Short mmCIF file of C-alpha atoms in Angstrom, two decimals:
data_model
loop_
_atom_site.label_atom_id
_atom_site.label_comp_id
_atom_site.label_asym_id
_atom_site.label_seq_id
_atom_site.Cartn_x
_atom_site.Cartn_y
_atom_site.Cartn_z
CA MET G 132 99.35 -6.44 112.39
CA GLU G 133 96.77 -5.54 115.00
CA GLN G 134 99.38 -3.55 116.81
CA ARG G 135 100.18 -1.63 113.64
CA LYS G 136 96.43 -0.91 113.07
CA SER G 137 95.83 0.41 116.53
CA SER G 138 99.05 2.49 116.32
CA ALA G 139 97.92 4.09 113.10
CA LEU G 140 94.47 4.82 114.38
CA ARG G 141 95.86 6.41 117.54
CA ILE G 142 98.07 8.67 115.44
CA GLY G 143 95.15 9.69 113.22
CA GLN G 144 92.96 10.42 116.23
CA LYS G 145 95.73 12.16 118.16
CA ASN G 146 96.65 14.56 115.38
CA LYS G 147 94.00 17.22 115.78
CA LYS G 148 94.46 20.96 115.80
CA VAL G 149 94.27 22.59 119.20
CA ASP G 150 93.04 26.11 118.48
CA LEU G 151 91.33 26.64 121.80
CA SER G 152 93.34 26.66 124.95
CA ASP G 153 90.41 26.57 127.37
CA ASN G 154 87.05 25.11 126.41
CA MET G 155 85.53 25.27 129.90
CA GLY G 156 85.24 21.44 129.86
CA LYS G 157 83.50 21.42 126.49
CA ILE G 158 84.68 19.76 123.30
CA PRO G 159 85.13 22.29 120.40
CA PRO G 160 82.50 22.01 117.62
CA GLN G 161 83.55 19.28 115.22
CA ALA G 162 82.29 16.66 112.83
CA VAL G 163 85.17 14.17 112.70
CA GLU G 164 83.09 11.28 111.37
CA LEU G 165 81.89 13.46 108.43
CA GLU G 166 85.46 14.60 107.78
CA GLU G 167 86.44 10.96 107.32
CA VAL G 168 83.46 10.31 105.05
CA VAL G 169 84.19 13.35 102.85
CA LEU G 170 87.85 12.56 102.47
CA GLY G 171 86.99 8.99 101.59
CA ALA G 172 84.48 10.09 99.00
CA LEU G 173 86.98 12.48 97.42
CA MET G 174 89.36 9.58 96.88
CA LEU G 175 86.62 7.34 95.48
CA GLU G 176 84.97 9.59 92.89
CA LYS G 177 86.96 11.88 90.58
CA ASP G 178 84.25 14.59 90.22
CA ALA G 179 83.44 14.84 93.91
CA LEU G 180 86.02 17.61 94.60
CA THR G 181 84.34 20.13 92.29
CA ASN G 182 81.26 20.02 94.53
CA VAL G 183 83.06 20.96 97.74
CA ILE G 184 86.20 22.89 96.69
CA ASP G 185 84.41 26.27 97.18
CA ILE G 186 82.96 25.16 100.53
CA LEU G 187 85.91 23.54 102.31
CA LYS G 188 89.33 24.94 103.00
CA PRO G 189 92.14 22.93 104.58
CA GLU G 190 91.65 24.76 107.88
CA SER G 191 87.96 23.68 107.84
CA PHE G 192 89.01 20.22 109.11
CA TYR G 193 89.27 19.73 112.87
CA ARG G 194 91.99 17.03 112.80
CA GLU G 195 95.37 18.03 111.57
CA ALA G 196 95.71 14.67 109.81
CA HIS G 197 92.57 15.43 107.80
CA GLU G 198 93.82 18.93 106.97
CA GLU G 199 97.03 17.52 105.52
CA ILE G 200 95.16 14.88 103.46
CA TYR G 201 92.84 17.58 102.02
CA LYS G 202 95.92 19.74 101.19
CA ALA G 203 97.40 16.81 99.27
CA ILE G 204 94.10 16.40 97.35
CA ILE G 205 94.06 20.11 96.48
CA GLN G 206 97.66 19.90 95.28
CA LEU G 207 96.77 17.05 92.94
CA PHE G 208 93.69 18.95 91.68
CA ASN G 209 95.83 22.04 90.95
CA ASN G 210 98.33 19.97 89.08
CA SER G 211 95.52 18.38 86.97
CA GLU G 212 96.44 14.94 88.35
CA PRO G 213 93.88 12.24 89.28
CA VAL G 214 92.72 11.99 92.92
CA ASP G 215 92.56 8.45 94.26
CA LEU G 216 93.96 6.35 97.11
CA MET G 217 97.38 5.80 95.49
CA THR G 218 97.97 9.38 94.23
CA VAL G 219 96.99 10.90 97.57
CA THR G 220 99.30 8.51 99.44
CA ASN G 221 102.18 9.35 97.08
CA GLN G 222 101.57 13.13 97.40
CA LEU G 223 101.61 12.88 101.20
CA ARG G 224 104.84 10.93 100.98
CA LYS G 225 106.36 13.73 98.81
CA ASN G 226 105.19 16.29 101.31
CA GLY G 227 106.73 14.33 104.18
CA LYS G 228 103.35 14.05 105.93
CA LEU G 229 102.47 10.41 105.42
CA GLU G 230 103.45 9.24 108.88
CA LEU G 231 101.93 12.32 110.48
CA VAL G 232 98.46 11.40 109.13
CA GLY G 233 98.73 7.81 110.28
CA GLY G 234 100.34 6.10 107.29
CA SER G 235 98.91 4.44 104.22
CA TYR G 236 96.69 2.19 106.37
CA TYR G 237 94.74 5.17 107.78
CA ILE G 238 94.22 6.60 104.32
CA THR G 239 92.90 3.23 103.11
CA SER G 240 90.55 3.02 106.11
CA LEU G 241 88.97 6.33 105.06
CA THR G 242 87.84 4.93 101.69
CA SER G 243 86.36 1.84 103.39
CA ARG G 244 83.90 4.01 105.33
CA VAL G 245 81.95 5.33 102.40
CA ASN G 246 80.28 3.81 99.36
CA SER G 247 79.56 6.94 97.27
CA ALA G 248 79.77 10.70 97.18
CA ALA G 249 76.09 11.24 96.85
CA ASN G 250 75.70 13.51 99.88
CA ILE G 251 79.20 14.97 99.96
CA GLU G 252 78.09 18.61 99.48
CA TYR G 253 75.63 18.38 102.44
CA HIS G 254 78.35 16.78 104.63
CA ALA G 255 80.88 19.44 103.53
CA ARG G 256 78.60 22.23 104.62
CA ILE G 257 78.24 20.75 108.09
CA ILE G 258 82.05 20.54 108.37
CA ALA G 259 82.31 24.21 107.26
CA GLU G 260 79.70 25.28 109.80
CA GLN G 261 81.60 23.62 112.61
CA ALA G 262 84.78 25.32 111.44
CA ILE G 263 83.04 28.71 111.55
CA LYS G 264 81.90 28.04 115.10
CA ARG G 265 85.49 27.25 116.11
CA GLN G 266 86.70 30.47 114.50
CA LEU G 267 84.08 32.46 116.44
CA ILE G 268 85.10 30.77 119.69
CA LYS G 269 88.74 31.57 119.01
CA ILE G 270 87.94 35.22 118.18
CA SER G 271 85.76 35.59 121.27
CA ARG G 272 88.48 34.14 123.48
CA GLU G 273 91.08 36.55 122.09
CA ILE G 274 88.65 39.44 122.54
CA GLN G 275 88.11 38.39 126.17
CA GLU G 276 91.85 38.23 126.84
CA ASP G 277 92.51 41.62 125.21
CA ALA G 278 89.58 43.22 127.09
CA TYR G 279 91.13 42.18 130.43
CA GLU G 280 94.43 43.99 129.53
CA ASP G 281 94.67 47.52 130.87
CA THR G 282 96.97 48.52 128.05
CA THR G 283 94.43 47.65 125.36
CA ASP G 284 92.91 50.63 123.45
CA VAL G 285 89.16 49.85 123.38
CA PHE G 286 88.65 51.43 119.99
CA ASP G 287 91.49 49.43 118.47
CA LEU G 288 89.91 46.37 119.95
CA LEU G 289 86.51 47.22 118.47
CA ASP G 290 88.12 47.78 115.04
CA LYS G 291 90.10 44.50 115.30
CA THR G 292 86.97 42.59 116.31
CA GLU G 293 84.90 43.99 113.49
CA GLN G 294 87.61 43.12 110.94
CA GLU G 295 88.02 39.62 112.18
CA LEU G 296 84.24 38.95 112.17
CA PHE G 297 84.00 40.43 108.67
CA ASP G 298 86.82 38.17 107.50
CA VAL G 299 84.94 35.14 108.81
CA THR G 300 81.81 36.17 106.94
CA ASN G 301 83.63 37.21 103.73
CA SER G 302 85.67 33.99 103.53
CA ASN G 303 82.87 31.51 104.16
CA ILE G 304 79.74 33.03 102.46
CA LYS G 305 80.02 32.88 98.71
CA LYS G 306 77.48 33.64 96.11
CA ASN G 307 76.28 30.68 94.05
CA TYR G 308 75.51 30.68 90.33
CA ALA G 309 72.03 31.47 88.99
CA ASP G 310 70.18 29.64 86.19
CA MET G 311 68.95 31.41 83.08
CA SER G 312 65.28 31.18 84.05
CA SER G 313 65.70 33.14 87.29
CA LEU G 314 68.05 35.68 85.58
CA MET G 315 65.53 36.27 82.77
CA LYS G 316 62.78 36.98 85.34
CA GLN G 317 65.04 39.44 87.16
CA ALA G 318 65.97 41.14 83.85
CA PHE G 319 62.27 41.57 82.92
CA VAL G 320 61.46 43.05 86.36
CA GLU G 321 64.26 45.56 85.88
CA LEU G 322 63.10 46.41 82.35
CA GLU G 323 59.61 47.04 83.74
CA GLU G 324 61.01 49.36 86.37
CA ARG G 325 63.02 51.25 83.76
CA LYS G 326 59.94 51.68 81.64
CA ASN G 327 58.27 53.51 84.51
CA HIS G 328 61.21 55.96 84.66
CA THR G 329 59.94 58.57 82.19
CA ASP G 330 63.00 60.73 82.81
CA GLY G 331 65.31 58.00 81.51
CA LEU G 332 67.17 57.77 84.87
CA THR G 333 67.92 54.24 85.95
CA GLY G 334 70.68 55.00 88.45
CA VAL G 335 71.54 57.66 91.04
CA PRO G 336 71.13 61.03 89.32
CA THR G 337 74.18 63.26 88.91
CA GLY G 338 72.02 66.35 88.78
CA PHE G 339 73.73 67.44 85.52
CA SER G 340 71.11 67.18 82.73
CA ALA G 341 73.48 66.50 79.81
CA LEU G 342 75.56 64.01 81.77
CA ASP G 343 72.44 62.11 82.91
CA ARG G 344 71.31 61.84 79.35
CA VAL G 345 74.49 59.99 78.50
CA THR G 346 74.82 57.81 81.62
CA SER G 347 71.20 57.55 82.90
CA GLY G 348 72.77 58.27 86.30
CA TRP G 349 75.40 56.44 88.33
CA GLN G 350 74.60 52.79 87.77
CA LYS G 351 74.40 50.15 90.50
CA SER G 352 77.48 47.96 90.98
CA ASP G 353 79.52 50.21 88.69
CA MET G 354 82.95 51.48 89.64
CA VAL G 355 83.48 54.95 88.23
CA ILE G 356 86.93 56.63 88.05
CA ILE G 357 86.98 60.43 87.85
CA ALA G 358 90.48 61.56 87.04
CA ALA G 359 92.17 64.89 86.41
CA ARG G 360 95.32 66.89 87.09
CA PRO G 361 95.44 68.86 90.37
CA GLY G 362 93.44 72.10 90.21
CA MET G 363 90.90 70.85 87.63
CA GLY G 364 88.09 70.56 90.24
CA LYS G 365 87.77 66.84 90.91
CA THR G 366 86.50 67.32 94.42
CA ALA G 367 84.25 70.24 93.37
CA PHE G 368 82.66 68.08 90.65
CA VAL G 369 82.07 65.03 92.88
CA VAL G 370 80.80 67.12 95.80
CA SER G 371 78.38 68.91 93.41
CA ALA G 372 77.18 65.49 92.12
CA LEU G 373 76.69 63.96 95.58
CA ARG G 374 74.95 67.14 96.82
CA ASN G 375 72.54 66.90 93.81
CA ALA G 376 71.80 63.28 94.62
CA ALA G 377 71.30 63.86 98.34
CA VAL G 378 69.47 67.23 98.39
CA ASP G 379 67.50 67.18 95.15
CA PHE G 380 66.78 63.44 94.91
CA LYS G 381 66.98 62.41 98.61
CA GLN G 382 69.41 59.59 97.95
CA PRO G 383 71.65 58.67 100.87
CA VAL G 384 75.29 59.05 99.92
CA ALA G 385 78.65 58.52 101.66
CA ILE G 386 82.00 60.21 100.91
CA PHE G 387 85.34 59.10 102.31
CA SER G 388 87.52 62.17 102.21
CA LEU G 389 91.17 61.15 102.63
CA GLU G 390 92.54 64.50 101.42
CA MET G 391 90.32 67.08 103.17
CA SER G 392 88.87 67.14 106.67
CA SER G 393 85.11 66.72 107.08
CA VAL G 394 84.74 70.40 108.14
CA GLN G 395 86.65 71.58 105.04
CA LEU G 396 84.39 69.48 102.86
CA VAL G 397 81.26 70.85 104.57
CA ASN G 398 82.56 74.40 103.99
CA ARG G 399 82.74 73.62 100.32
CA LEU G 400 79.18 72.37 100.38
CA ILE G 401 78.08 75.52 102.21
CA SER G 402 79.87 77.76 99.69
CA ALA G 403 78.24 76.02 96.74
CA GLU G 404 74.81 75.75 98.30
CA ALA G 405 74.63 79.36 99.56
CA GLU G 406 76.57 80.67 96.52
CA LEU G 407 78.94 82.65 98.69
CA ASP G 408 82.57 83.18 97.86
CA SER G 409 84.64 80.29 99.32
CA GLU G 410 87.22 82.79 100.53
CA LYS G 411 84.55 84.53 102.59
CA ILE G 412 83.46 81.23 104.03
CA LYS G 413 87.03 80.37 104.94
CA LYS G 414 87.62 83.70 106.70
CA GLY G 415 84.12 84.08 108.11
CA ASP G 416 83.96 87.53 106.56
CA LEU G 417 80.24 87.74 105.87
CA LYS G 418 77.88 90.65 105.86
CA ASP G 419 74.51 90.49 107.65
CA TYR G 420 72.50 89.71 104.47
CA GLU G 421 75.09 87.02 103.54
CA TRP G 422 74.52 85.36 106.89
CA GLN G 423 70.81 85.36 106.21
CA GLN G 424 71.47 83.99 102.73
CA LEU G 425 73.68 81.23 104.18
CA VAL G 426 71.12 80.18 106.78
CA HIS G 427 68.24 80.22 104.34
CA LYS G 428 69.90 78.34 101.45
CA THR G 429 71.62 75.67 103.60
CA ALA G 430 68.46 74.55 105.37
CA ALA G 431 67.91 71.70 102.94
CA LEU G 432 71.63 70.78 103.07
CA THR G 433 71.38 70.40 106.89
CA GLU G 434 68.75 67.63 106.47
CA ALA G 435 70.47 65.97 103.49
CA PRO G 436 71.41 62.28 103.96
CA ILE G 437 75.14 62.86 103.40
CA PHE G 438 77.64 60.83 105.50
CA ILE G 439 81.27 62.04 105.65
CA ASP G 440 84.25 60.01 106.86
CA ASP G 441 87.64 61.75 106.87
CA THR G 442 89.81 58.85 108.21
CA PRO G 443 93.27 59.36 106.75
CA ALA G 444 95.10 56.53 104.94
CA LEU G 445 91.94 54.46 104.96
CA SER G 446 92.55 50.77 104.32
CA ILE G 447 90.39 48.55 102.10
CA LEU G 448 89.34 46.44 105.10
CA GLU G 449 88.21 49.50 106.98
CA LEU G 450 86.42 50.95 103.93
CA ARG G 451 84.58 47.69 103.30
CA ALA G 452 83.45 47.37 106.90
CA LYS G 453 82.31 51.02 107.09
CA CYS G 454 80.41 50.74 103.73
CA ARG G 455 78.66 47.61 104.89
CA ARG G 456 77.63 49.31 108.11
CA LEU G 457 76.38 52.39 106.26
CA LYS G 458 74.41 50.20 103.85
CA GLN G 459 72.80 48.33 106.69
CA GLN G 460 72.02 51.38 108.83
CA HIS G 461 71.24 54.06 106.23
CA ASP G 462 70.82 52.17 102.93
CA ILE G 463 73.36 54.36 101.13
CA GLN G 464 72.99 54.47 97.34
CA LEU G 465 76.35 56.03 96.40
CA VAL G 466 79.91 55.73 97.73
CA VAL G 467 82.61 58.32 96.89
CA ILE G 468 86.35 58.00 97.64
CA ASP G 469 88.52 61.14 97.45
CA TYR G 470 90.98 59.97 96.38
CA LEU G 471 92.19 56.47 95.34
CA GLN G 472 95.97 57.01 95.61
CA LEU G 473 95.65 58.07 99.25
CA MET G 474 94.22 54.73 100.26
CA SER G 475 96.36 51.95 101.78
CA GLY G 476 96.20 48.26 100.83
CA ASP G 477 95.52 45.37 103.11
CA SER G 478 98.74 45.15 105.12
CA THR G 479 97.92 41.62 106.25
CA LYS G 480 98.15 40.47 102.63
CA SER G 481 100.90 42.72 101.42
CA GLY G 482 103.40 41.85 104.09
CA GLY G 483 103.03 44.90 106.24
CA GLY G 484 103.00 47.43 103.49
CA SER G 485 106.02 46.18 101.56
CA GLY G 486 105.90 45.54 97.80
CA ASN G 487 105.19 47.42 94.60
CA ARG G 488 102.87 50.42 94.88
CA GLU G 489 101.37 49.62 91.52
CA GLN G 490 100.40 46.16 92.80
CA GLU G 491 98.89 47.72 95.91
CA ILE G 492 96.81 50.17 93.79
CA ALA G 493 95.75 47.21 91.64
CA SER G 494 94.42 45.32 94.67
CA ILE G 495 92.67 48.49 95.97
CA SER G 496 91.08 48.95 92.53
CA ARG G 497 89.81 45.35 92.42
CA ALA G 498 88.53 45.65 96.01
CA LEU G 499 86.56 48.82 95.12
CA LYS G 500 84.87 46.97 92.25
CA ASN G 501 84.04 44.11 94.63
CA ILE G 502 82.50 46.52 97.12
CA ALA G 503 80.37 48.02 94.37
CA LYS G 504 79.08 44.54 93.40
CA GLU G 505 78.62 43.35 96.92
CA LEU G 506 76.61 46.33 98.10
CA ASN G 507 75.01 46.87 94.66
CA VAL G 508 75.77 50.57 94.64
CA PRO G 509 77.94 52.80 92.36
CA VAL G 510 81.39 53.48 93.81
CA ILE G 511 83.08 56.66 92.53
CA ALA G 512 86.84 56.96 93.08
CA LEU G 513 88.80 60.15 92.29
CA SER G 514 92.23 59.52 90.80
CA GLN G 515 95.28 61.57 89.88
CA LEU G 516 96.72 61.80 86.40
CA SER G 517 100.38 61.49 85.66
CA ARG G 518 102.55 64.52 84.72
CA ALA G 519 102.60 63.25 81.13
CA VAL G 520 99.62 65.54 80.48
CA GLU G 521 101.72 68.63 81.24
CA THR G 522 104.66 67.57 79.00
CA ARG G 523 102.42 66.87 76.03
CA GLY G 524 101.83 69.52 73.50
CA GLY G 525 98.48 70.67 72.03
CA ASP G 526 95.39 71.24 74.15
CA LYS G 527 96.53 68.75 76.82
CA ARG G 528 93.29 66.80 76.91
CA PRO G 529 93.85 63.68 79.13
CA GLN G 530 93.96 60.16 77.79
CA LEU G 531 93.48 56.78 79.39
CA SER G 532 97.24 56.22 79.34
CA ASP G 533 97.62 59.24 81.66
CA LEU G 534 96.05 57.43 84.59
CA ARG G 535 98.58 56.78 87.31
CA GLU G 536 99.04 53.05 87.88
CA SER G 537 96.67 52.88 84.92
CA GLY G 538 96.64 49.23 83.95
CA SER G 539 94.48 47.88 86.74
CA ILE G 540 92.37 51.02 87.27
CA GLU G 541 91.45 51.18 83.56
CA GLN G 542 90.69 47.45 83.49
CA ASP G 543 88.47 47.36 86.67
CA ALA G 544 86.52 50.59 86.01
CA ASP G 545 83.12 50.42 84.34
CA MET G 546 83.44 54.15 83.50
CA VAL G 547 86.40 56.48 83.31
CA MET G 548 85.75 60.24 83.22
CA PHE G 549 88.29 63.03 82.80
CA LEU G 550 87.80 66.61 83.95
CA TYR G 551 89.35 69.18 81.64
CA ARG G 552 89.25 72.99 81.80
CA PRO G 553 90.96 74.66 78.79
CA GLU G 554 91.46 77.99 80.59
CA TYR G 555 93.66 76.24 83.17
CA TYR G 556 96.30 75.90 80.40
CA GLY G 557 95.79 79.42 79.11
CA ILE G 558 93.51 78.42 76.28
CA THR G 559 91.02 81.22 76.15
CA GLU G 560 89.18 80.22 72.94
CA ASP G 561 88.03 76.95 71.50
CA GLU G 562 88.44 75.85 67.89
CA ASN G 563 85.37 77.96 66.91
CA GLY G 564 86.75 81.11 68.49
CA MET G 565 84.39 81.06 71.44
CA PRO G 566 85.54 81.85 74.99
CA THR G 567 86.35 78.97 77.26
CA SER G 568 86.25 80.95 80.48
CA ASN G 569 84.61 79.03 83.33
CA VAL G 570 83.79 76.06 81.12
CA GLY G 571 84.68 72.53 82.22
CA GLU G 572 84.46 69.36 80.14
CA VAL G 573 83.57 65.92 81.43
CA ILE G 574 85.22 63.53 79.01
CA ILE G 575 83.90 60.01 79.14
CA ALA G 576 86.88 58.05 77.92
CA LYS G 577 85.61 54.56 78.90
CA HIS G 578 81.95 53.51 79.21
CA ARG G 579 81.37 49.78 79.47
CA ASN G 580 77.63 50.14 78.96
CA GLY G 581 77.27 53.29 76.91
CA SER G 582 78.73 55.78 74.52
CA LEU G 583 81.90 57.88 74.76
CA GLU G 584 80.97 61.54 74.81
CA THR G 585 82.17 64.92 76.09
CA VAL G 586 79.78 66.89 78.30
CA PRO G 587 80.29 70.62 78.84
CA LEU G 588 79.54 72.01 82.28
CA LYS G 589 79.82 75.35 83.97
CA PHE G 590 82.62 75.69 86.55
CA ILE G 591 82.18 78.38 89.14
CA GLY G 592 85.48 78.64 90.93
CA ARG G 593 84.33 81.19 93.50
CA PHE G 594 81.74 78.74 94.81
CA THR G 595 83.82 75.62 94.16
CA LYS G 596 80.95 74.02 92.20
CA PHE G 597 79.91 72.66 88.83
CA SER G 598 76.44 73.18 87.29
CA ASP G 599 74.67 72.78 83.97
CA LEU G 600 75.95 74.86 81.11
CA ASP G 601 72.83 76.88 80.45
CA ALA G 602 73.97 78.62 77.29
CA PRO G 603 71.51 79.77 74.68
CA GLY G 604 71.01 77.19 72.00
CA THR G 605 73.35 74.60 73.54
CA GLY G 606 71.18 73.01 76.19
CA GLY G 607 74.34 71.51 77.53
CA GLU G 608 74.40 68.86 74.76
CA ALA G 609 76.93 66.09 74.94
CA VAL G 610 79.12 65.46 71.93
CA PRO G 611 81.08 62.39 70.83
CA TYR G 612 84.31 61.79 72.81
CA GLY G 613 87.33 63.24 70.97
CA SER G 614 85.54 66.26 69.46
CA THR G 615 85.05 69.70 71.01
CA PHE G 616 81.59 70.53 72.30
CA PRO G 617 79.47 72.88 70.18
CA SER G 618 79.94 76.57 70.88
CA GLN G 619 77.06 78.95 70.29
CA ALA G 620 76.86 82.64 69.91
CA GLY G 621 75.63 84.37 73.01
CA VAL G 622 77.55 82.27 75.56
CA PRO G 623 78.59 84.75 78.23
CA SER G 624 82.29 85.00 78.95
CA ASP G 625 81.84 85.31 82.71
CA PHE G 626 79.73 82.78 84.53
CA ASP G 627 80.69 84.04 87.97
CA THR G 628 77.62 86.16 88.53
CA PRO G 629 75.96 84.61 91.59
CA SER G 630 72.42 83.40 90.98
CA ALA G 631 71.44 83.99 94.65
CA VAL G 632 70.85 87.69 94.02
CA THR G 633 69.38 88.98 90.73
CA MET G 634 68.05 92.50 90.70
CA PRO G 635 66.13 93.51 87.56
CA SER G 636 66.79 96.82 85.94
CA LYS G 637 64.22 99.55 86.57
CA ALA G 638 64.16 100.37 82.90
CA THR G 639 63.16 97.01 81.40
CA GLY G 640 62.39 94.61 84.20
CA ASN G 641 64.28 91.87 82.37
CA ASP G 642 67.65 93.46 81.82
CA THR G 643 70.17 92.00 84.27
CA SER G 644 73.12 93.99 83.10
CA GLN G 645 73.05 96.07 86.31
CA ASP G 646 73.05 93.07 88.72
CA SER G 647 75.12 93.70 91.77
CA ASP G 648 76.89 91.24 94.14
CA GLU G 649 76.19 93.64 97.00
CA ALA G 650 72.43 93.65 96.78
CA PRO G 651 70.82 92.44 100.01
CA PHE G 652 69.40 88.88 100.12
#
C-alpha cells in the first residue's frame, strides 16, 4: 500500500509542464500547493467553479496532472453534470488520463488537503499570476532566440512581440460586473455633462449640422457602418467628417486606409480644404494664386490631429494593437476603417486564412465592436453594398439586406448609414420636381439609440467633399427614413461654384451671378 502511495505521488509530482528549456538555475514561477488546494475545493463544493472559471484556464496550472484534472472538471461543467470526487475520476478515466494524473488515490488526496472553498478566488488569482509570469518568460526567451538569428527581420520580430504581449493581456485581464449603485452614479455624472452641452452634441461632431441634430455626434463605444455602392462617395463623406472633427473641433482621429495610399488620402483632404479641383491637385497644374490659396487654406489642416495608416490587408490583431497604441499616445477619439471587406481575419484562429469569407467578415465585425467598447471610442467602418441594388428597379435606394455579408454586420452595428446620390442613376428630379444635381442623402437605416431619418447633404464632386445643404428654407432638415427630403424653391441646380473665391458684382454688391473661378485668391 505504501509503495502504491509513493508511486502515485511521484507520478503526480513528476507530471509537470516544461515550457522553459533554460531557467538559468531558477525554478519557473509556480504555486503548486495552491493548485492542489483549488482543485480539491472544486471537487468539494459544487458552486466553487463559478468563482474561478473566468480566472483560470487549463494552461494556468503548472503541473500537467493538474491541467488534466481541471480539463475534466470543465468538461463536467459544460455537460451540466455534478463535479465531485467520483465524477472527476470517471471523466478522467473516459479521457484516458487517470493514470497520467496519478490515479484515483492522488485525486482523493487533493480533497483531503482542503476543508472549504472560502478563499478559492484569491488562490486562483495567485495561480493565474504565476501562469502569466511563465508566459512572459517563454515569450522573452523566444524573442532572445529570434534576435540572435541573422535571418530574422527586426520589424517582423517587433510585430510578433507586440501581438504576443497583447494576447497575454487580452486573455488574462477581464472586466468584472458593476453593481447598480455605481452604474447609477456614472449615469448621473454623464447626464450632468450632457446638460452642459448646449449644442446638444454628446459625441464626436460630424460637422454636418442636420446629421448632428439626429445623432448628437458619433457616440462613444458605437460601431457605425457607412455603406454604399462604388462611386457614391463613401471615402469623401468619411474624410469630410473626420476633417471636421479634427480641424474644427480639435478631436484626434485615426483612419486606416486599406484602399488608398496615405498620400492619395492627403491629396483628397487638400482638395477639399483648399477647394481646388481634385484633377488639378492630381496633376499639379495650379496657377500662382491657386498655390497661394492652397498654402493659406491648408495651414489648419497641417496642424490637425489626424493619423493615417495605409497598411494593406490589415488584420484585426494589427488593428487592435495600433488602435491601443494610438489611444495611449494620442488619446484618439474616433477610428475610421476604409473599408471593412479589405481587412483580413485572425489567421491564427481561422486556420491560416481558410474557411468561409462570410464567417471571417463576421469575426472582423465582432472584433470592431469589441475595439469600440474597449477603447470607448466610435469606430466607423465603410462597407460595400451588393449588386442587388443595381438590379432592383425604382430609385435604387439601398436597404439593409443589400449589405454584403450582411447578417453579422447588421447585427453588430449600432448604426448603419447608406449614402445615396440620385443623379448617379440618372435621376435628375425628385418626387416634387426639384433638381437632384449634387445632392447626396445620408440614410440612417439602423439606429440603436435614436430615430431613423434621411439627411440631405451637398456633394461637391470636384473637391471630393460633402458639406451642409445650405438651401433657402431647408436648413438641411432631416426627414424620417423612407421618405424623400423636402425640396424647396430656390435650390440652385449647380453647387459646384467654389466658395474660396466670391467676387461681388459692381452693380449690386450682393449679386454673385458673375462669380468667376479664375478670380485671383
